[in-house]
Short mmCIF file of C-alpha atoms and ligand atoms in Angstrom, two decimals:
data_model
loop_
_atom_site.label_atom_id
_atom_site.label_comp_id
_atom_site.label_asym_id
_atom_site.label_seq_id
_atom_site.Cartn_x
_atom_site.Cartn_y
_atom_site.Cartn_z
CA MET X 1 -0.24 -0.06 -0.31
CA LYS X 2 1.54 3.24 -0.86
CA LEU X 3 1.54 5.66 1.88
CA VAL X 4 1.27 9.66 1.02
CA VAL X 5 2.60 11.99 3.01
CA LYS X 6 1.19 15.64 2.74
CA THR X 7 1.42 17.29 6.22
CA ILE X 8 3.90 16.39 8.54
CA CYS X 9 3.97 17.38 12.49
CA CYS X 10 7.17 17.47 14.60
CA ILE X 11 6.90 17.39 18.09
CA GLY X 12 10.05 19.35 19.55
CA ALA X 13 11.08 22.94 18.00
CA GLY X 14 14.68 22.92 19.23
CA TYR X 15 18.35 22.70 17.80
CA VAL X 16 16.90 19.88 15.76
CA GLY X 17 13.34 19.76 14.83
CA GLY X 18 13.10 23.60 13.99
CA PRO X 19 15.99 23.31 11.15
CA THR X 20 15.34 20.01 10.03
CA MET X 21 11.89 21.02 9.65
CA ALA X 22 12.75 24.36 7.62
CA VAL X 23 14.78 22.43 5.14
CA ILE X 24 11.76 19.77 4.49
CA ALA X 25 9.67 22.44 3.89
CA ASP X 26 11.99 24.45 1.86
CA ASN X 27 12.43 21.57 -0.40
CA CYS X 28 8.85 20.14 -0.30
CA PRO X 29 6.65 22.88 -1.43
CA ASP X 30 3.72 20.45 -1.47
CA ILE X 31 4.01 19.08 2.01
CA GLN X 32 2.32 20.97 4.93
CA VAL X 33 4.82 20.95 7.71
CA HIS X 34 3.97 21.97 11.04
CA VAL X 35 6.34 22.31 14.04
CA VAL X 36 4.77 21.94 17.08
CA ASP X 37 6.21 22.69 21.00
CA ILE X 38 4.53 22.75 24.90
CA ASN X 39 7.43 25.55 25.21
CA GLU X 40 5.07 28.90 24.60
CA LYS X 41 8.20 31.27 24.31
CA ARG X 42 9.82 29.26 22.11
CA ILE X 43 7.31 28.86 19.69
CA LYS X 44 6.50 32.63 19.81
CA ASP X 45 9.99 33.20 19.07
CA TRP X 46 9.97 31.05 16.21
CA ASN X 47 7.14 33.33 14.88
CA ASP X 48 8.62 36.78 15.56
CA SER X 49 8.47 38.85 12.49
CA ASN X 50 11.97 40.14 13.47
CA LEU X 51 14.27 37.24 12.12
CA SER X 52 16.60 37.62 14.72
CA ASN X 53 15.05 36.93 17.08
CA LEU X 54 14.96 33.48 16.16
CA PRO X 55 15.35 30.87 19.20
CA ILE X 56 18.44 29.64 17.47
CA TYR X 57 21.18 31.42 15.58
CA GLU X 58 21.90 29.27 12.75
CA PRO X 59 23.85 30.40 9.56
CA GLY X 60 21.30 30.21 6.71
CA LEU X 61 18.32 29.35 9.25
CA GLU X 62 16.92 32.75 8.81
CA ASN X 63 16.40 32.50 4.89
CA ILE X 64 14.39 29.54 4.55
CA ILE X 65 12.36 30.73 7.48
CA GLU X 66 11.71 33.80 5.49
CA ARG X 67 10.89 31.77 2.38
CA CYS X 68 8.37 28.93 3.93
CA ARG X 69 6.91 30.26 7.21
CA GLY X 70 3.22 31.28 6.65
CA GLU X 71 3.45 29.02 3.24
CA ASN X 72 4.22 25.48 3.81
CA LEU X 73 6.17 25.91 7.78
CA HIS X 74 4.47 26.82 10.71
CA PHE X 75 5.40 27.17 14.28
CA SER X 76 2.24 26.27 17.21
CA THR X 77 2.06 25.01 20.32
CA ASP X 78 -1.59 23.56 19.24
CA VAL X 79 0.27 19.66 19.85
CA GLU X 80 -2.99 17.64 19.76
CA ARG X 81 -4.29 19.28 16.79
CA ALA X 82 -1.37 18.98 14.47
CA ILE X 83 -0.66 15.14 15.51
CA SER X 84 -4.20 14.71 14.08
CA ASP X 85 -3.83 16.35 10.82
CA ALA X 86 -0.64 14.28 10.16
CA ASP X 87 0.31 11.49 8.02
CA MET X 88 4.14 11.57 9.15
CA ILE X 89 5.04 12.48 13.03
CA PHE X 90 8.87 13.32 13.97
CA LEU X 91 9.69 13.23 17.52
CA SER X 92 11.98 15.52 18.37
CA VAL X 93 12.01 16.25 21.84
CA ASN X 94 14.67 16.24 24.25
CA THR X 95 15.92 12.85 26.03
CA PRO X 96 18.65 14.52 28.59
CA THR X 97 20.35 12.12 31.21
CA LYS X 98 18.44 10.62 33.58
CA THR X 99 18.87 12.70 37.55
CA LYS X 100 17.34 10.25 39.01
CA GLY X 101 16.07 6.55 39.83
CA ILE X 102 17.73 3.86 38.05
CA GLY X 103 20.63 4.68 35.33
CA ALA X 104 20.56 7.80 36.82
CA GLY X 105 23.77 9.79 35.33
CA GLN X 106 24.08 7.64 32.30
CA ALA X 107 20.60 6.54 30.71
CA SER X 108 18.40 8.78 28.90
CA ASP X 109 15.44 10.01 30.30
CA LEU X 110 12.89 9.37 27.99
CA LYS X 111 9.98 10.91 29.68
CA TRP X 112 9.39 13.34 26.79
CA ILE X 113 9.55 10.43 24.15
CA GLU X 114 6.85 8.18 26.20
CA LYS X 115 4.71 11.66 26.84
CA SER X 116 5.00 12.46 23.21
CA ALA X 117 4.12 8.73 21.86
CA ARG X 118 0.94 8.48 23.88
CA GLN X 119 0.12 11.98 22.87
CA VAL X 120 0.41 10.34 19.06
CA ALA X 121 -1.34 7.57 20.15
CA LYS X 122 -4.35 9.26 21.21
CA TYR X 123 -4.61 11.70 18.49
CA ALA X 124 -3.37 10.94 15.56
CA ARG X 125 -5.46 9.16 12.90
CA GLY X 126 -5.47 6.45 10.13
CA ASN X 127 -1.73 5.16 8.90
CA SER X 128 0.65 7.09 10.41
CA ILE X 129 4.25 6.99 10.25
CA VAL X 130 6.24 7.83 13.44
CA VAL X 131 9.84 8.82 13.25
CA GLU X 132 12.69 9.04 15.89
CA LYS X 133 14.76 11.84 15.42
CA SER X 134 15.28 12.44 18.59
CA THR X 135 18.33 10.16 19.56
CA LEU X 136 17.68 7.25 21.54
CA PRO X 137 18.93 4.32 23.40
CA VAL X 138 18.75 1.47 21.30
CA LYS X 139 15.73 -0.93 21.13
CA THR X 140 13.39 2.53 22.52
CA ALA X 141 11.60 2.27 18.55
CA GLU X 142 10.05 -1.42 20.20
CA THR X 143 9.00 0.87 23.42
CA ILE X 144 7.11 3.23 21.50
CA GLN X 145 5.50 0.86 19.15
CA LYS X 146 4.11 -0.56 22.85
CA ILE X 147 2.90 2.63 23.61
CA LEU X 148 1.47 3.13 20.21
CA ASN X 149 -0.63 -0.37 20.19
CA THR X 150 -1.59 -0.02 24.61
CA GLU X 151 -3.20 3.44 23.99
CA ASN X 152 -4.63 1.95 20.47
CA ASP X 153 -6.53 -0.75 22.33
CA LYS X 154 -8.11 1.53 24.40
CA LYS X 155 -9.85 3.48 21.73
CA ASP X 156 -13.34 2.45 21.43
CA ASN X 157 -13.73 3.71 17.97
CA GLN X 158 -11.90 4.47 15.50
CA GLN X 159 -8.08 2.41 14.92
CA SER X 160 -5.40 3.85 13.81
CA ASN X 161 -2.07 1.53 12.42
CA PHE X 162 1.65 3.36 13.36
CA TYR X 163 4.40 2.32 11.48
CA VAL X 164 7.85 3.42 13.91
CA LEU X 165 10.99 4.20 12.01
CA SER X 166 14.25 5.57 13.05
CA ASN X 167 15.63 8.25 11.16
CA PRO X 168 18.41 9.55 12.94
CA GLU X 169 19.76 13.56 12.41
CA PHE X 170 24.00 14.05 11.99
CA LEU X 171 23.50 17.82 11.92
CA ALA X 172 26.81 19.07 13.83
CA GLU X 173 25.14 22.73 15.43
CA GLY X 174 26.66 25.79 13.56
CA SER X 175 26.48 23.82 9.90
CA ALA X 176 22.84 22.03 10.42
CA ILE X 177 21.82 23.58 7.21
CA ASN X 178 24.72 22.70 5.45
CA ASP X 179 24.36 18.93 6.60
CA LEU X 180 20.93 18.93 6.08
CA ILE X 181 20.81 19.90 2.14
CA TYR X 182 24.05 17.84 1.35
CA PRO X 183 24.10 14.76 3.72
CA ASP X 184 26.55 12.52 3.81
CA ARG X 185 23.93 9.89 4.31
CA VAL X 186 20.50 9.54 5.39
CA LEU X 187 19.80 6.67 7.55
CA ILE X 188 16.24 5.18 7.98
CA GLY X 189 15.51 2.15 9.70
CA GLY X 190 12.43 0.35 10.08
CA ASP X 191 10.33 -2.94 9.31
CA ASN X 192 7.42 -1.58 6.88
CA ASP X 193 8.26 -1.18 3.40
CA ASP X 194 6.06 1.68 2.81
CA ALA X 195 6.27 3.37 6.02
CA ILE X 196 10.36 3.55 4.65
CA SER X 197 9.32 4.42 1.07
CA ALA X 198 7.14 6.88 2.17
CA LEU X 199 10.04 8.44 4.38
CA GLU X 200 12.58 7.90 1.25
CA SER X 201 10.36 9.72 -0.92
CA ILE X 202 10.37 12.85 1.33
CA TYR X 203 14.34 13.18 0.94
CA LEU X 204 14.09 12.07 -2.56
CA ASN X 205 13.29 15.51 -3.08
CA TRP X 206 17.16 16.75 -2.83
CA VAL X 207 18.78 13.65 -1.80
CA ALA X 208 20.36 11.39 -4.04
CA LYS X 209 19.13 8.02 -3.72
CA GLU X 210 22.26 5.81 -3.18
CA LYS X 211 22.94 8.53 -0.41
CA ILE X 212 19.91 7.31 1.87
CA ILE X 213 20.63 3.93 3.46
CA LYS X 214 17.81 1.48 5.02
CA THR X 215 18.83 -1.00 7.77
CA ASN X 216 16.57 -2.68 10.77
CA LEU X 217 15.55 -0.55 13.40
CA TRP X 218 18.28 -1.20 16.12
CA SER X 219 21.57 -0.69 13.60
CA SER X 220 19.95 2.54 12.90
CA GLU X 221 19.57 3.67 15.98
CA LEU X 222 23.12 2.19 17.23
CA SER X 223 24.22 3.87 14.35
CA LYS X 224 23.65 7.38 15.77
CA LEU X 225 25.46 6.29 19.18
CA ALA X 226 28.50 5.05 17.71
CA ALA X 227 29.04 7.60 15.25
CA ASN X 228 28.99 10.10 17.72
CA ALA X 229 31.12 7.88 20.25
CA PHE X 230 33.88 7.50 17.31
CA LEU X 231 33.73 11.21 16.61
CA ALA X 232 34.15 12.26 20.36
CA GLN X 233 36.72 9.57 20.81
CA ARG X 234 38.97 11.13 17.99
CA ILE X 235 38.93 14.38 19.96
CA SER X 236 39.60 13.07 23.19
CA SER X 237 42.84 10.89 21.60
CA ILE X 238 44.05 14.20 20.49
CA ASN X 239 43.37 15.79 23.31
CA SER X 240 45.62 13.25 25.35
CA ILE X 241 48.06 13.61 22.83
CA SER X 242 48.01 17.83 23.21
CA ALA X 243 48.74 17.42 26.76
CA LEU X 244 51.94 14.72 25.96
CA CYS X 245 53.25 17.52 23.54
CA GLU X 246 53.17 20.22 25.97
CA ALA X 247 55.00 17.70 28.11
CA THR X 248 57.78 16.71 25.37
CA GLY X 249 58.31 19.78 23.06
CA ALA X 250 56.29 18.20 20.33
CA ASP X 251 53.38 20.52 18.58
CA ILE X 252 49.79 19.48 18.16
CA GLY X 253 49.07 21.01 15.29
CA GLU X 254 52.18 19.55 13.07
CA VAL X 255 51.11 16.33 15.15
CA SER X 256 47.71 16.59 14.17
CA LYS X 257 48.27 17.60 10.47
CA ALA X 258 50.77 14.35 10.25
CA ILE X 259 48.80 12.08 11.52
CA GLY X 260 45.39 13.39 9.85
CA MET X 261 47.39 13.24 6.20
CA ASP X 262 47.25 9.30 6.36
CA ASN X 263 44.45 8.20 3.78
CA ARG X 264 43.28 5.62 6.70
CA ILE X 265 42.99 8.07 9.43
CA GLY X 266 41.66 11.34 7.76
CA SER X 267 42.00 15.07 9.01
CA LYS X 268 38.83 16.46 9.96
CA PHE X 269 37.89 15.65 14.03
CA LEU X 270 41.59 16.03 14.98
CA LYS X 271 41.64 19.57 16.46
CA PRO X 272 42.78 19.59 20.07
CA GLY X 273 40.88 21.91 21.84
CA PRO X 274 39.07 22.64 25.67
CA GLY X 275 37.43 19.41 25.41
CA PHE X 276 34.02 18.63 23.54
CA GLY X 277 30.88 20.06 24.41
CA GLY X 278 27.24 20.00 22.94
CA SER X 279 24.03 18.23 23.67
CA CYS X 280 24.95 14.78 22.08
CA PHE X 281 28.79 13.34 22.53
CA LYS X 282 28.46 13.26 25.99
CA LYS X 283 24.84 11.85 26.78
CA ASP X 284 25.08 9.27 23.76
CA ILE X 285 28.43 7.89 25.53
CA LEU X 286 26.47 7.38 28.50
CA ASN X 287 23.81 5.94 26.96
CA LEU X 288 26.13 3.19 25.22
CA VAL X 289 28.24 2.43 28.25
CA TYR X 290 24.74 2.44 30.28
CA ILE X 291 23.49 -0.22 27.84
CA ALA X 292 26.76 -2.48 27.66
CA ASN X 293 26.65 -2.80 31.29
CA TYR X 294 23.09 -3.79 30.75
CA TYR X 295 23.87 -6.35 28.50
CA GLY X 296 27.22 -7.44 30.47
CA LEU X 297 29.55 -5.87 28.75
CA ASN X 298 31.69 -4.67 31.01
CA GLU X 299 34.90 -4.13 29.25
CA LEU X 300 33.40 -2.14 26.61
CA ALA X 301 31.67 -0.11 28.86
CA LYS X 302 34.86 0.98 30.54
CA TYR X 303 36.42 1.31 27.33
CA TRP X 304 33.81 3.64 26.33
CA GLN X 305 33.44 5.84 29.37
CA GLN X 306 37.18 6.68 29.24
CA VAL X 307 36.93 8.68 26.35
CA LEU X 308 33.86 10.82 28.60
CA ASP X 309 36.72 10.82 31.53
CA LEU X 310 39.84 11.98 29.47
CA ASN X 311 37.52 14.95 28.33
CA LYS X 312 36.77 15.88 31.82
CA TRP X 313 40.27 15.74 33.08
CA GLN X 314 41.13 17.92 29.44
CA ASN X 315 38.60 20.58 30.76
CA ARG X 316 40.27 20.23 34.67
CA ARG X 317 43.60 20.25 33.21
CA ILE X 318 43.49 23.40 31.46
CA SER X 319 41.91 25.30 34.49
CA LYS X 320 44.88 24.54 36.78
CA ILE X 321 47.19 25.54 33.81
CA ILE X 322 45.46 28.80 33.45
CA ILE X 323 46.14 29.38 37.66
CA LYS X 324 49.04 28.15 37.77
CA ASN X 325 50.58 30.41 35.23
CA LEU X 326 48.75 33.44 37.10
CA PHE X 327 51.17 32.94 39.79
CA GLY X 328 48.34 30.49 41.75
CA THR X 329 46.43 32.76 42.72
CA LEU X 330 43.21 35.21 40.85
CA TYR X 331 42.29 37.03 43.48
CA GLU X 332 41.81 40.39 42.15
CA LYS X 333 42.65 39.35 38.75
CA LYS X 334 40.50 40.48 35.84
CA ILE X 335 40.06 37.74 33.21
CA ALA X 336 38.85 37.98 29.55
CA ILE X 337 36.90 35.14 28.42
CA LEU X 338 36.50 35.01 24.63
CA GLY X 339 33.75 32.74 23.81
CA PHE X 340 31.34 30.78 25.84
CA ALA X 341 29.00 28.83 23.32
CA PHE X 342 30.33 25.25 23.04
CA LYS X 343 31.55 25.81 19.55
CA ALA X 344 31.41 28.61 17.00
CA GLU X 345 28.41 29.43 15.10
CA THR X 346 25.91 28.64 17.58
CA ASN X 347 24.26 30.20 20.50
CA ASP X 348 24.00 26.78 22.19
CA THR X 349 25.98 26.54 25.36
CA ARG X 350 25.01 22.68 26.50
CA GLU X 351 27.82 21.41 28.02
CA SER X 352 30.30 23.69 26.91
CA PRO X 353 33.72 23.46 27.93
CA ALA X 354 33.31 27.38 29.01
CA ILE X 355 31.49 26.23 31.91
CA ASN X 356 33.40 24.67 34.27
CA ILE X 357 36.42 26.78 33.03
CA CYS X 358 34.84 29.86 34.19
CA LYS X 359 33.16 28.03 37.61
CA ASP X 360 37.00 27.33 38.68
CA LEU X 361 38.39 30.83 37.55
CA LEU X 362 35.67 32.25 39.59
CA GLU X 363 36.30 30.23 42.73
CA GLU X 364 39.18 31.35 42.59
CA GLY X 365 38.17 34.67 43.12
CA ALA X 366 38.50 35.68 39.70
CA HIS X 367 36.50 38.63 37.97
CA LEU X 368 35.74 37.54 34.39
CA SER X 369 34.35 39.66 31.87
CA ILE X 370 32.77 37.53 29.34
CA TYR X 371 32.43 38.33 25.26
CA ASP X 372 30.55 35.82 23.03
CA PRO X 373 28.94 36.69 19.74
CA LYS X 374 25.71 34.97 20.16
CA VAL X 375 24.98 34.11 24.08
CA SER X 376 23.10 36.08 25.77
CA SER X 377 23.80 37.33 29.34
CA PHE X 378 20.84 35.26 30.31
CA GLN X 379 21.84 32.23 29.39
CA ILE X 380 25.40 32.46 30.65
CA SER X 381 23.96 33.36 34.15
CA THR X 382 21.86 30.65 34.35
CA ASP X 383 25.14 28.10 33.12
CA LEU X 384 27.30 29.72 35.64
CA GLY X 385 24.54 29.61 38.23
CA CYS X 386 24.69 32.82 39.90
CA SER X 387 23.46 36.19 38.17
CA HIS X 388 24.70 39.01 36.31
CA ASN X 389 26.92 41.11 37.71
CA TYR X 390 27.25 38.66 40.51
CA LYS X 391 30.00 39.87 43.10
CA SER X 392 31.19 38.15 46.18
CA LYS X 393 34.56 36.73 47.38
CA GLU X 394 34.31 33.58 44.85
CA GLY X 395 35.18 36.16 42.25
CA SER X 396 32.08 38.09 39.92
CA TRP X 397 31.36 38.07 36.22
CA ILE X 398 30.20 40.57 33.52
CA SER X 399 29.16 40.02 30.00
CA CYS X 400 30.73 42.71 27.66
CA ASP X 401 29.53 43.52 24.07
CA SER X 402 32.74 43.71 22.51
CA ILE X 403 36.43 42.14 22.61
CA GLU X 404 37.95 45.39 23.63
CA ASP X 405 35.24 46.07 26.63
CA ALA X 406 35.97 41.91 27.60
CA ALA X 407 39.86 42.86 27.27
CA TYR X 408 39.93 46.16 29.01
CA ASN X 409 42.40 46.12 32.48
CA SER X 410 42.33 42.75 32.33
CA ASP X 411 45.48 40.12 33.45
CA ALA X 412 44.59 37.66 31.09
CA ILE X 413 42.35 36.92 27.77
CA ILE X 414 41.17 33.09 26.88
CA ILE X 415 39.98 32.02 23.86
CA ILE X 416 37.57 29.29 24.76
CA THR X 417 35.35 29.12 21.78
CA GLU X 418 37.02 29.33 17.80
CA TRP X 419 34.81 31.94 16.70
CA GLU X 420 35.79 33.85 13.50
CA GLU X 421 36.34 37.41 15.09
CA PHE X 422 39.34 35.96 17.51
CA ARG X 423 41.65 34.97 14.56
CA THR X 424 42.08 38.22 13.60
CA LEU X 425 42.93 39.40 16.83
CA ASP X 426 44.77 43.25 17.12
CA TRP X 427 47.17 42.43 19.57
CA GLU X 428 48.75 45.67 19.39
CA LYS X 429 45.70 47.08 20.71
CA LEU X 430 44.90 45.00 22.68
CA SER X 431 47.81 44.80 24.42
CA GLN X 432 47.67 48.61 25.31
CA VAL X 433 44.80 48.03 27.51
CA MET X 434 45.41 45.02 29.20
CA ARG X 435 47.26 44.87 32.68
CA PHE X 436 50.71 43.44 32.25
CA PRO X 437 51.95 41.38 32.98
CA ALA X 438 49.18 40.02 30.41
CA TRP X 439 48.43 36.96 28.91
CA LEU X 440 47.02 34.94 26.60
CA PHE X 441 45.61 31.56 26.67
CA ASP X 442 44.88 30.49 23.47
CA LEU X 443 42.34 26.41 23.79
CA ARG X 444 41.61 26.70 19.96
CA ARG X 445 45.12 27.51 18.29
CA ILE X 446 42.93 30.22 16.35
CA THR X 447 45.07 33.70 17.21
CA ASN X 448 48.25 34.54 15.83
CA VAL X 449 50.33 34.56 19.06
CA GLU X 450 53.62 35.23 17.50
CA LYS X 451 51.93 38.90 17.12
CA ALA X 452 50.57 38.27 20.60
CA ARG X 453 54.26 37.70 21.82
CA GLU X 454 55.82 41.08 19.80
CA PHE X 455 53.49 42.92 21.83
CA GLY X 456 55.02 41.79 25.25
CA ILE X 457 51.94 39.55 26.02
CA ASN X 458 52.92 36.08 27.68
CA VAL X 459 51.28 32.75 25.85
CA TRP X 460 50.36 29.93 26.63
CA ASN X 461 49.17 27.78 23.58
CA LEU X 462 47.26 24.56 24.15
CA GLY X 463 49.52 21.49 22.67
CA ALA X 464 52.67 23.46 22.26
CA THR X 465 56.10 24.43 24.84
CA GLY X 466 56.66 27.79 23.01
C1 LIG K 501 17.78 16.82 19.87
C2 LIG K 501 16.92 15.76 19.86
O1 LIG K 501 15.78 15.56 19.94
C3 LIG K 501 18.02 14.96 21.21
O2 LIG K 501 17.87 13.44 21.16
C4 LIG K 501 19.04 14.90 20.46
O3 LIG K 501 20.40 14.13 21.12
C5 LIG K 501 19.83 16.20 20.46
O4 LIG K 501 19.10 16.95 19.92
P1 LIG K 501 17.58 19.51 20.33
O5 LIG K 501 16.51 19.56 19.39
O6 LIG K 501 19.10 19.46 20.47
O7 LIG K 501 17.31 17.51 20.99
O8 LIG K 501 16.83 19.52 21.85
P2 LIG K 501 15.93 21.00 22.46
O9 LIG K 501 16.68 22.07 21.61
O10 LIG K 501 15.78 21.01 23.88
O11 LIG K 501 14.49 20.78 21.80
C6 LIG K 501 13.78 20.05 22.56
C7 LIG K 501 12.07 20.54 22.62
O12 LIG K 501 11.27 19.48 22.60
C8 LIG K 501 12.44 21.66 23.54
O13 LIG K 501 11.90 22.69 22.64
C9 LIG K 501 11.15 21.60 24.48
O14 LIG K 501 10.16 22.20 24.91
C10 LIG K 501 10.32 20.61 23.43
N1 LIG K 501 9.47 19.21 24.04
C11 LIG K 501 9.87 18.50 25.17
C12 LIG K 501 8.17 19.50 23.53
O15 LIG K 501 7.56 20.29 23.15
N2 LIG K 501 7.00 18.15 23.90
C13 LIG K 501 7.36 17.50 25.46
O16 LIG K 501 6.50 16.41 25.65
C14 LIG K 501 8.68 17.88 25.80
C1 LIG K 502 27.41 16.13 16.36
C2 LIG K 502 28.23 15.31 15.92
O1 LIG K 502 28.91 15.87 14.94
C3 LIG K 502 26.86 15.14 14.96
O2 LIG K 502 26.58 14.45 13.68
C4 LIG K 502 25.46 15.11 15.52
O3 LIG K 502 24.14 14.93 14.99
C5 LIG K 502 25.51 15.85 17.04
O4 LIG K 502 26.43 15.90 17.73
P1 LIG K 502 27.48 18.73 17.43
O5 LIG K 502 27.85 18.21 18.86
O6 LIG K 502 26.42 20.02 17.12
O7 LIG K 502 27.35 17.84 16.21
O8 LIG K 502 28.89 19.77 16.49
P2 LIG K 502 30.47 18.58 16.56
O9 LIG K 502 30.74 19.79 15.43
O10 LIG K 502 30.57 17.47 16.68
O11 LIG K 502 31.22 19.30 17.60
C6 LIG K 502 31.16 18.75 18.74
C7 LIG K 502 31.99 19.00 20.00
O12 LIG K 502 33.43 19.13 19.57
C8 LIG K 502 32.06 20.77 19.87
O13 LIG K 502 32.52 21.32 21.26
C9 LIG K 502 33.31 20.88 19.21
O14 LIG K 502 34.23 22.37 19.62
C10 LIG K 502 34.82 19.97 19.57
N1 LIG K 502 35.55 19.27 18.89
C11 LIG K 502 35.03 19.07 17.30
C12 LIG K 502 36.67 19.69 19.00
O15 LIG K 502 37.26 19.70 20.15
N2 LIG K 502 37.87 18.95 17.57
C13 LIG K 502 37.19 18.74 16.82
O16 LIG K 502 38.05 18.55 15.92
C14 LIG K 502 35.85 18.69 15.97
#
């Protein structure tokens, strides 16, 4: 039976749901796409006529929203209506790590997924295809299917058929639109050929057929966890070598280049830094560790746990190095923090290495002046757990509107996020407003450290001795 999709509902208007649906709407003018969310403020922001107020920042997103919103792309809080109108429903709600109960600190909290599945079962009509977009532990599709069937049995009137598919998202924030338009692959897991074809036909509007891989449900779910674990593992590997470079006199830039030119290894994801952040890597590896332990594969669990431990170690060792170089005390010292987002080109701060580093410095009594081109001061205060202009013996922080403001009178500049504008810092100018002896800690190796040195600034460059 051919399943035709004319209307889509996506539950969850976040970093994944929003951009993904925008790209689908842009490429499928005959499909009406409704993105719904229980967060009224988020939906209000998605509908804001001023596009710079969109709830998430992604290069290229504003243009698509401008083209499609109100045409075939709609944002609302009316979840029930959107479900009942839809032929295909994407679940794109968040799945944070559980904070209590069984699996706390490791397993994903599936309460939002379960709640959404129940809503779908209650309000969906006819042959609905339910697509997992959220990253989920392996075998979650089975749970979703069970919920859908159980709720369905309770209906005394019309019965619905549900087909569950897994269609994991591989977009990286900051390049989400580009990743969605030109994916390396699209993965569809499921066991119903009609439902798989219906989803495939949507992607075929802009993705070549050979890039669409079809697998069973569990392979699809596991591939997402495994892909993120492999990527994170590369970062922990290169970061571990960065520390060895500092100890031996090798240079991590040179080592990374030499390793990456081996075709079998490849050059991507070999940039050393303060450790990986973002909403996915840590959560997905924790999930993998939890599943491995659940199946009694304890050695495997330990192996992947080490990737996370190394990441935390990198974070902490950097805080210690900064404190040590600033004569072991940050009391009365002003430190400019350049970048707070977990990576460039996003306003997302989830698991950003900046959070731990700033907290460590505040505890040592530092006064931080933080500048990030896209992160709001409200977000910084939420992440640091203390308000703007907060002052105490433990230190204080303010958020600044420019690099110069942040650097004014500072004893040190720390580059935490690799924003483009930090690549071309004017060290002559900055050296004139800093307090001497002045320090630069470049945690992303993006600025011209030689220039900084020329103007008398002491430099600590990650993964190098000089
Ligand atoms: C996504 C995926 O869904 C997650 O599994 C993956 O690992 C990371 O990326 P993301 O889009 O980044 O999550 O999350 P977020 O920006 O928090 O968006 C989720 C949205 O779902 C929120 O706006 C939240 O309000 C909404 N939501 C949550 C609902 O609309 N209904 C619910 O019941 C729960
Ligand atoms: C990641 C995956 O790349 C994506 O496929 C998946 O869907 C979601 O998780 P994201 O977290 O948005 O995407 O960004 P990514 O570019 O992977 O960066 C993650 C973290 O690793 C960032 O903190 C980044 O700064 C860091 N990183 C990345 C490095 O430190 N070095 C690198 O070489 C690459």
